[in-house]
mmCIF file of C-alpha atoms in Angstrom:
data_model
loop_
_atom_site.group_PDB
_atom_site.id
_atom_site.type_symbol
_atom_site.label_atom_id
_atom_site.label_comp_id
_atom_site.label_asym_id
_atom_site.label_seq_id
_atom_site.Cartn_x
_atom_site.Cartn_y
_atom_site.Cartn_z
ATOM 1 C CA MET A 1 2.339 -33.092 -6.302
ATOM 2 C CA SER A 2 3.267 -29.781 -4.522
ATOM 3 C CA LYS A 3 3.561 -26.553 -6.444
ATOM 4 C CA LYS A 4 7.005 -25.005 -6.986
ATOM 5 C CA PRO A 5 7.491 -21.647 -5.013
ATOM 6 C CA ARG A 6 7.701 -18.503 -7.038
ATOM 7 C CA HIS A 7 11.056 -17.277 -7.513
ATOM 8 C CA PRO A 8 11.280 -13.929 -5.375
ATOM 9 C CA THR A 9 13.187 -12.001 -7.987
ATOM 10 C CA ALA A 10 10.599 -12.989 -10.801
ATOM 11 C CA TYR A 11 7.666 -12.072 -8.264
ATOM 12 C CA ALA A 12 9.176 -8.793 -7.590
ATOM 13 C CA ARG A 13 9.710 -7.896 -11.005
ATOM 14 C CA LEU A 14 6.103 -8.977 -12.011
ATOM 15 C CA ARG A 15 4.927 -6.793 -9.005
ATOM 16 C CA VAL A 16 6.749 -3.513 -10.177
ATOM 17 C CA LEU A 17 5.686 -4.341 -13.808
ATOM 18 C CA PHE A 18 2.059 -4.415 -12.587
ATOM 19 C CA LEU A 19 2.466 -1.286 -10.508
ATOM 20 C CA LEU A 20 4.015 0.730 -13.274
ATOM 21 C CA LEU A 21 1.065 -0.305 -15.722
ATOM 22 C CA ALA A 22 -1.487 0.563 -12.995
ATOM 23 C CA ASP A 23 0.202 3.887 -12.356
ATOM 24 C CA ALA A 24 0.134 4.661 -16.156
ATOM 25 C CA VAL A 25 -3.444 3.860 -16.107
ATOM 26 C CA ILE A 26 -4.511 5.698 -13.045
ATOM 27 C CA LEU A 27 -2.342 8.857 -14.073
ATOM 28 C CA ASN A 28 -3.980 9.255 -17.475
ATOM 29 C CA ALA A 29 -7.337 8.429 -16.403
ATOM 30 C CA THR A 30 -7.308 10.959 -13.628
ATOM 31 C CA ASN A 31 -6.075 13.592 -16.093
ATOM 32 C CA ILE A 32 -9.026 12.789 -18.462
ATOM 33 C CA LEU A 33 -11.321 12.699 -15.428
ATOM 34 C CA THR A 34 -10.018 16.264 -14.523
ATOM 35 C CA ILE A 35 -10.982 17.648 -18.012
ATOM 36 C CA LEU A 36 -14.404 16.131 -17.652
ATOM 37 C CA VAL A 37 -15.053 17.691 -14.294
ATOM 38 C CA ARG A 38 -13.854 20.943 -15.531
ATOM 39 C CA LEU A 39 -16.205 20.769 -18.475
ATOM 40 C CA GLU A 40 -19.175 19.627 -16.188
ATOM 41 C CA PHE A 41 -19.188 16.208 -17.947
ATOM 42 C CA ASN A 42 -20.473 18.076 -21.102
ATOM 43 C CA LEU A 43 -19.243 15.327 -23.656
ATOM 44 C CA VAL A 44 -19.899 17.501 -26.465
ATOM 45 C CA ASP A 45 -17.673 20.292 -25.324
ATOM 46 C CA PHE A 46 -15.102 17.477 -24.216
ATOM 47 C CA GLU A 47 -14.764 16.136 -27.687
ATOM 48 C CA GLU A 48 -14.397 19.585 -29.226
ATOM 49 C CA SER A 49 -12.158 21.213 -26.845
ATOM 50 C CA PRO A 50 -8.366 21.110 -27.394
ATOM 51 C CA PHE A 51 -7.993 19.945 -23.588
ATOM 52 C CA LEU A 52 -8.303 16.113 -24.553
ATOM 53 C CA HIS A 53 -5.954 16.368 -27.411
ATOM 54 C CA ASN A 54 -3.241 18.081 -25.481
ATOM 55 C CA ILE A 55 -3.680 15.556 -22.480
ATOM 56 C CA LEU A 56 -3.361 12.680 -24.842
ATOM 57 C CA LEU A 57 -0.472 14.446 -26.928
ATOM 58 C CA TYR A 58 1.781 14.422 -23.620
ATOM 59 C CA ALA A 59 0.330 11.122 -22.022
ATOM 60 C CA ALA A 60 3.627 9.068 -22.622
ATOM 61 C CA VAL A 61 5.948 12.065 -21.405
ATOM 62 C CA ASN A 62 3.694 12.567 -18.241
ATOM 63 C CA THR A 63 3.812 8.877 -17.590
ATOM 64 C CA VAL A 64 7.417 8.460 -17.797
ATOM 65 C CA CYS A 65 7.968 11.542 -15.545
ATOM 66 C CA THR A 66 5.654 10.100 -12.979
ATOM 67 C CA TRP A 67 7.427 6.676 -13.124
ATOM 68 C CA LEU A 68 10.768 8.502 -12.557
ATOM 69 C CA ILE A 69 9.327 10.537 -9.625
ATOM 70 C CA PHE A 70 7.678 7.581 -7.835
ATOM 71 C CA LYS A 71 11.174 5.740 -8.189
ATOM 72 C CA PHE A 72 12.918 8.594 -6.602
ATOM 73 C CA PHE A 73 10.356 8.592 -3.797
ATOM 74 C CA ASN A 74 10.687 4.780 -3.346
ATOM 75 C CA ILE A 75 7.162 4.268 -3.931
ATOM 76 C CA TYR A 76 7.835 0.835 -5.721
ATOM 77 C CA LYS A 77 9.642 -0.383 -2.769
ATOM 78 C CA ILE A 78 7.353 0.428 -0.013
ATOM 79 C CA LEU A 79 5.466 -2.439 1.561
ATOM 80 C CA TRP A 80 1.942 -1.209 1.369
ATOM 81 C CA GLU A 81 0.445 -4.013 3.356
ATOM 82 C CA TYR A 82 2.071 -2.265 6.485
ATOM 83 C CA ALA A 83 1.607 1.426 5.189
ATOM 84 C CA GLY A 84 0.752 4.241 7.612
ATOM 85 C CA LEU A 85 0.480 7.712 7.917
ATOM 86 C CA LEU A 86 4.074 8.432 6.939
ATOM 87 C CA GLU A 87 3.727 6.430 3.758
ATOM 88 C CA ALA A 88 0.505 8.490 2.908
ATOM 89 C CA PHE A 89 2.514 11.665 3.157
ATOM 90 C CA ILE A 90 5.285 10.379 1.042
ATOM 91 C CA LEU A 91 2.815 9.277 -1.705
ATOM 92 C CA ALA A 92 0.954 12.564 -1.557
ATOM 93 C CA GLY A 93 4.209 14.399 -2.068
ATOM 94 C CA ALA A 94 5.213 12.313 -4.958
ATOM 95 C CA CYS A 95 1.792 12.927 -6.635
ATOM 96 C CA ALA A 96 2.192 16.740 -6.006
ATOM 97 C CA LEU A 97 5.541 16.726 -7.625
ATOM 98 C CA SER A 98 4.440 14.625 -10.494
ATOM 99 C CA THR A 99 1.633 16.957 -11.184
ATOM 100 C CA SER A 100 3.592 20.118 -10.999
ATOM 101 C CA ILE A 101 6.372 18.821 -13.316
ATOM 102 C CA GLN A 102 3.680 17.603 -15.571
ATOM 103 C CA TYR A 103 2.281 21.142 -15.884
ATOM 104 C CA VAL A 104 5.532 22.797 -16.347
ATOM 105 C CA VAL A 105 6.642 20.303 -19.001
ATOM 106 C CA MET A 106 3.308 20.767 -20.872
ATOM 107 C CA GLN A 107 3.170 24.591 -20.589
ATOM 108 C CA ALA A 108 7.021 25.550 -20.783
ATOM 109 C CA ILE A 109 9.750 23.040 -21.471
ATOM 110 C CA LEU A 110 8.405 20.867 -24.399
ATOM 111 C CA PRO A 111 6.549 23.772 -26.332
ATOM 112 C CA ASN A 112 9.790 25.858 -26.148
ATOM 113 C CA ILE A 113 11.857 22.721 -27.575
ATOM 114 C CA PHE A 114 9.407 22.256 -30.424
ATOM 115 C CA ALA A 115 8.818 25.906 -30.934
ATOM 116 C CA VAL A 116 4.968 25.763 -30.391
ATOM 117 C CA GLY A 117 2.585 27.667 -28.154
ATOM 118 C CA PRO A 118 1.922 26.818 -24.515
ATOM 119 C CA VAL A 119 -0.624 23.988 -24.245
ATOM 120 C CA VAL A 120 -4.109 24.924 -23.562
ATOM 121 C CA LEU A 121 -5.385 23.849 -20.196
ATOM 122 C CA PRO A 122 -7.906 24.880 -17.769
ATOM 123 C CA ARG A 123 -6.337 27.075 -14.974
ATOM 124 C CA SER A 124 -7.918 24.787 -12.300
ATOM 125 C CA TYR A 125 -6.112 21.748 -14.055
ATOM 126 C CA PRO A 126 -3.177 21.414 -11.869
ATOM 127 C CA ILE A 127 -5.151 21.390 -8.568
ATOM 128 C CA LEU A 128 -8.026 19.108 -9.774
ATOM 129 C CA ALA A 129 -5.443 16.665 -11.407
ATOM 130 C CA PHE A 130 -3.440 16.520 -8.116
ATOM 131 C CA LEU A 131 -6.437 15.919 -6.028
ATOM 132 C CA PHE A 132 -7.749 13.095 -8.357
ATOM 133 C CA PHE A 133 -4.348 11.550 -8.855
ATOM 134 C CA ALA A 134 -3.483 11.512 -5.114
ATOM 135 C CA LEU A 135 -6.804 10.157 -4.110
ATOM 136 C CA ALA A 136 -6.738 7.318 -6.889
ATOM 137 C CA GLU A 137 -3.189 6.439 -5.920
ATOM 138 C CA ALA A 138 -4.021 6.428 -2.185
ATOM 139 C CA VAL A 139 -7.114 3.876 -2.842
ATOM 140 C CA PHE A 140 -4.896 1.748 -5.062
ATOM 141 C CA ARG A 141 -1.934 1.734 -2.708
ATOM 142 C CA PHE A 142 -3.807 1.266 0.531
ATOM 143 C CA SER A 143 -5.979 -1.563 -0.948
ATOM 144 C CA TYR A 144 -2.912 -3.670 -0.235
ATOM 145 C CA ARG A 145 -3.271 -2.824 3.443
ATOM 146 C CA LEU A 146 -7.175 -3.471 3.424
ATOM 147 C CA ARG A 147 -6.584 -6.805 1.894
ATOM 148 C CA ALA A 148 -4.046 -7.655 4.588
ATOM 149 C CA MET A 149 -6.475 -6.644 7.154
ATOM 150 C CA ALA A 150 -9.156 -8.838 5.641
ATOM 151 C CA LYS A 151 -6.703 -11.423 5.680
ATOM 152 C CA ILE A 152 -6.007 -11.130 9.298
ATOM 153 C CA SER A 153 -9.911 -11.001 9.935
ATOM 154 C CA TYR A 154 -10.272 -14.148 8.170
ATOM 155 C CA GLY A 155 -7.600 -15.832 10.015
ATOM 156 C CA ARG A 156 -8.950 -14.908 13.324
ATOM 157 C CA LYS A 157 -12.265 -16.422 12.250
ATOM 158 C CA LYS A 158 -10.909 -19.705 11.478
ATOM 159 C CA PRO A 159 -11.700 -22.414 14.213
ATOM 160 C CA LEU A 160 -8.827 -22.726 16.644
ATOM 161 C CA GLY A 161 -8.333 -26.181 15.656
ATOM 162 C CA GLU A 162 -6.872 -24.911 12.377
ATOM 163 C CA LYS A 163 -4.305 -22.850 14.097
ATOM 164 C CA ALA A 164 -1.142 -23.705 15.918
ATOM 165 C CA ARG A 165 -1.649 -23.163 19.600
ATOM 166 C CA THR A 166 1.390 -21.286 20.390
ATOM 167 C CA MET A 167 3.360 -20.438 23.631
ATOM 168 C CA LEU A 168 5.343 -17.112 23.633
ATOM 169 C CA ILE A 169 8.457 -17.010 25.730
ATOM 170 C CA GLY A 170 8.997 -13.583 27.279
ATOM 171 C CA GLY A 171 6.468 -11.032 28.435
ATOM 172 C CA GLY A 172 8.712 -7.965 28.032
ATOM 173 C CA GLN A 173 8.880 -5.315 25.402
ATOM 174 C CA ALA A 174 10.375 -7.618 22.745
ATOM 175 C CA GLY A 175 7.659 -10.197 23.666
ATOM 176 C CA ALA A 176 4.921 -7.662 23.348
ATOM 177 C CA LEU A 177 6.083 -6.743 19.904
ATOM 178 C CA LEU A 178 6.286 -10.346 18.800
ATOM 179 C CA LEU A 179 2.855 -10.910 20.187
ATOM 180 C CA ARG A 180 1.344 -8.108 18.325
ATOM 181 C CA ASP A 181 3.075 -9.213 15.123
ATOM 182 C CA LEU A 182 1.683 -12.672 15.511
ATOM 183 C CA GLN A 183 -1.701 -11.251 16.134
ATOM 184 C CA ASN A 184 -1.778 -8.706 13.428
ATOM 185 C CA ASN A 185 0.408 -10.056 10.702
ATOM 186 C CA PRO A 186 -1.542 -11.663 7.752
ATOM 187 C CA PHE A 187 1.404 -14.088 7.339
ATOM 188 C CA SER A 188 1.347 -15.205 10.776
ATOM 189 C CA SER A 189 -2.358 -15.667 11.296
ATOM 190 C CA HIS A 190 -2.085 -19.450 11.569
ATOM 191 C CA ASN A 191 -0.552 -18.834 15.012
ATOM 192 C CA HIS A 192 -2.905 -18.619 18.133
ATOM 193 C CA VAL A 193 -0.920 -17.624 21.156
ATOM 194 C CA VAL A 194 -2.568 -18.879 24.095
ATOM 195 C CA CYS A 195 -0.077 -18.440 26.898
ATOM 196 C CA ILE A 196 3.107 -16.459 27.847
ATOM 197 C CA ILE A 197 6.024 -17.705 29.734
ATOM 198 C CA ASP A 198 8.106 -15.146 31.733
ATOM 199 C CA ASP A 199 10.445 -15.700 34.787
ATOM 200 C CA ASP A 200 9.506 -12.321 36.290
ATOM 201 C CA PRO A 201 7.276 -13.316 39.353
ATOM 202 C CA GLN A 202 5.621 -9.964 39.194
ATOM 203 C CA LYS A 203 4.160 -10.800 35.921
ATOM 204 C CA LYS A 204 2.660 -13.957 36.728
ATOM 205 C CA GLY A 205 -1.185 -13.805 36.676
ATOM 206 C CA HIS A 206 -1.357 -10.734 34.454
ATOM 207 C CA PHE A 207 -2.404 -10.342 30.782
ATOM 208 C CA LEU A 208 -0.642 -9.142 27.737
ATOM 209 C CA ASN A 209 -2.634 -8.273 25.007
ATOM 210 C CA ASN A 210 -5.455 -10.430 26.475
ATOM 211 C CA VAL A 211 -2.992 -13.490 26.670
ATOM 212 C CA PRO A 212 -2.135 -14.679 30.127
ATOM 213 C CA ILE A 213 1.337 -14.875 31.681
ATOM 214 C CA ILE A 214 1.421 -18.380 33.166
ATOM 215 C CA GLY A 215 4.591 -18.193 35.088
ATOM 216 C CA GLY A 216 8.436 -19.098 34.846
ATOM 217 C CA ARG A 217 10.280 -21.559 32.601
ATOM 218 C CA SER A 218 9.882 -24.336 35.147
ATOM 219 C CA LEU A 219 6.241 -24.386 34.206
ATOM 220 C CA ILE A 220 6.782 -24.971 30.372
ATOM 221 C CA PRO A 221 6.240 -28.879 30.561
ATOM 222 C CA GLU A 222 2.943 -28.915 32.376
ATOM 223 C CA THR A 223 1.664 -25.623 30.352
ATOM 224 C CA VAL A 224 2.360 -27.415 27.195
ATOM 225 C CA LYS A 225 -0.013 -30.278 28.308
ATOM 226 C CA LYS A 226 -2.575 -27.865 29.951
ATOM 227 C CA TYR A 227 -2.979 -25.753 26.973
ATOM 228 C CA GLY A 228 -2.160 -28.200 24.157
ATOM 229 C CA ILE A 229 0.700 -26.198 22.964
ATOM 230 C CA THR A 230 1.919 -27.323 19.379
ATOM 231 C CA GLU A 231 4.333 -24.469 18.687
ATOM 232 C CA ILE A 232 6.750 -22.550 20.929
#
């Protein structure tokens, strides 16, 4: 009996919920790590200092602020399987803004609202907190890309008999983009493009991404037989 496919909306909600929980854990763990590093991992000073109490006191507020900032930067809508340098800069900017707002909230806004003094934190806290938070978020987010790349590598190592021997029609710019996607997309790793058909006689005998361009459309029937094509 075949499994029922997951409903895309339900899957998307579970994915966002997982990311929200992961961000909450990463944020508060790196904030605590910042204090530990500042105190040179002296656990006695760590337990006796007011730093830990202050971090935990504002943990919920800081977490919600971070969620809202990440939502504003569309962090939860980015397809991290295909993320690159631009997404890395966006993530770094979101982490920097989150850390800055957290510090302002703990130092100025909430203490004034509740008529208490500024929260006691190390002067190096904002910089260290940003560095640890941004690094942890980058590792977590880009692990999606690493997993996708591993999936591609595994797909390429499969015996060719397990893949659809594919003929690509068109060796121009659009064909090159499609070929690159078929070769690099983890969800298309079942395709093995073995030849390309293009009506331009000047392209015949050339290679596109190490795939031979056989010739025009008139050669399709014999090429299908010659290369054992199962998918066009």
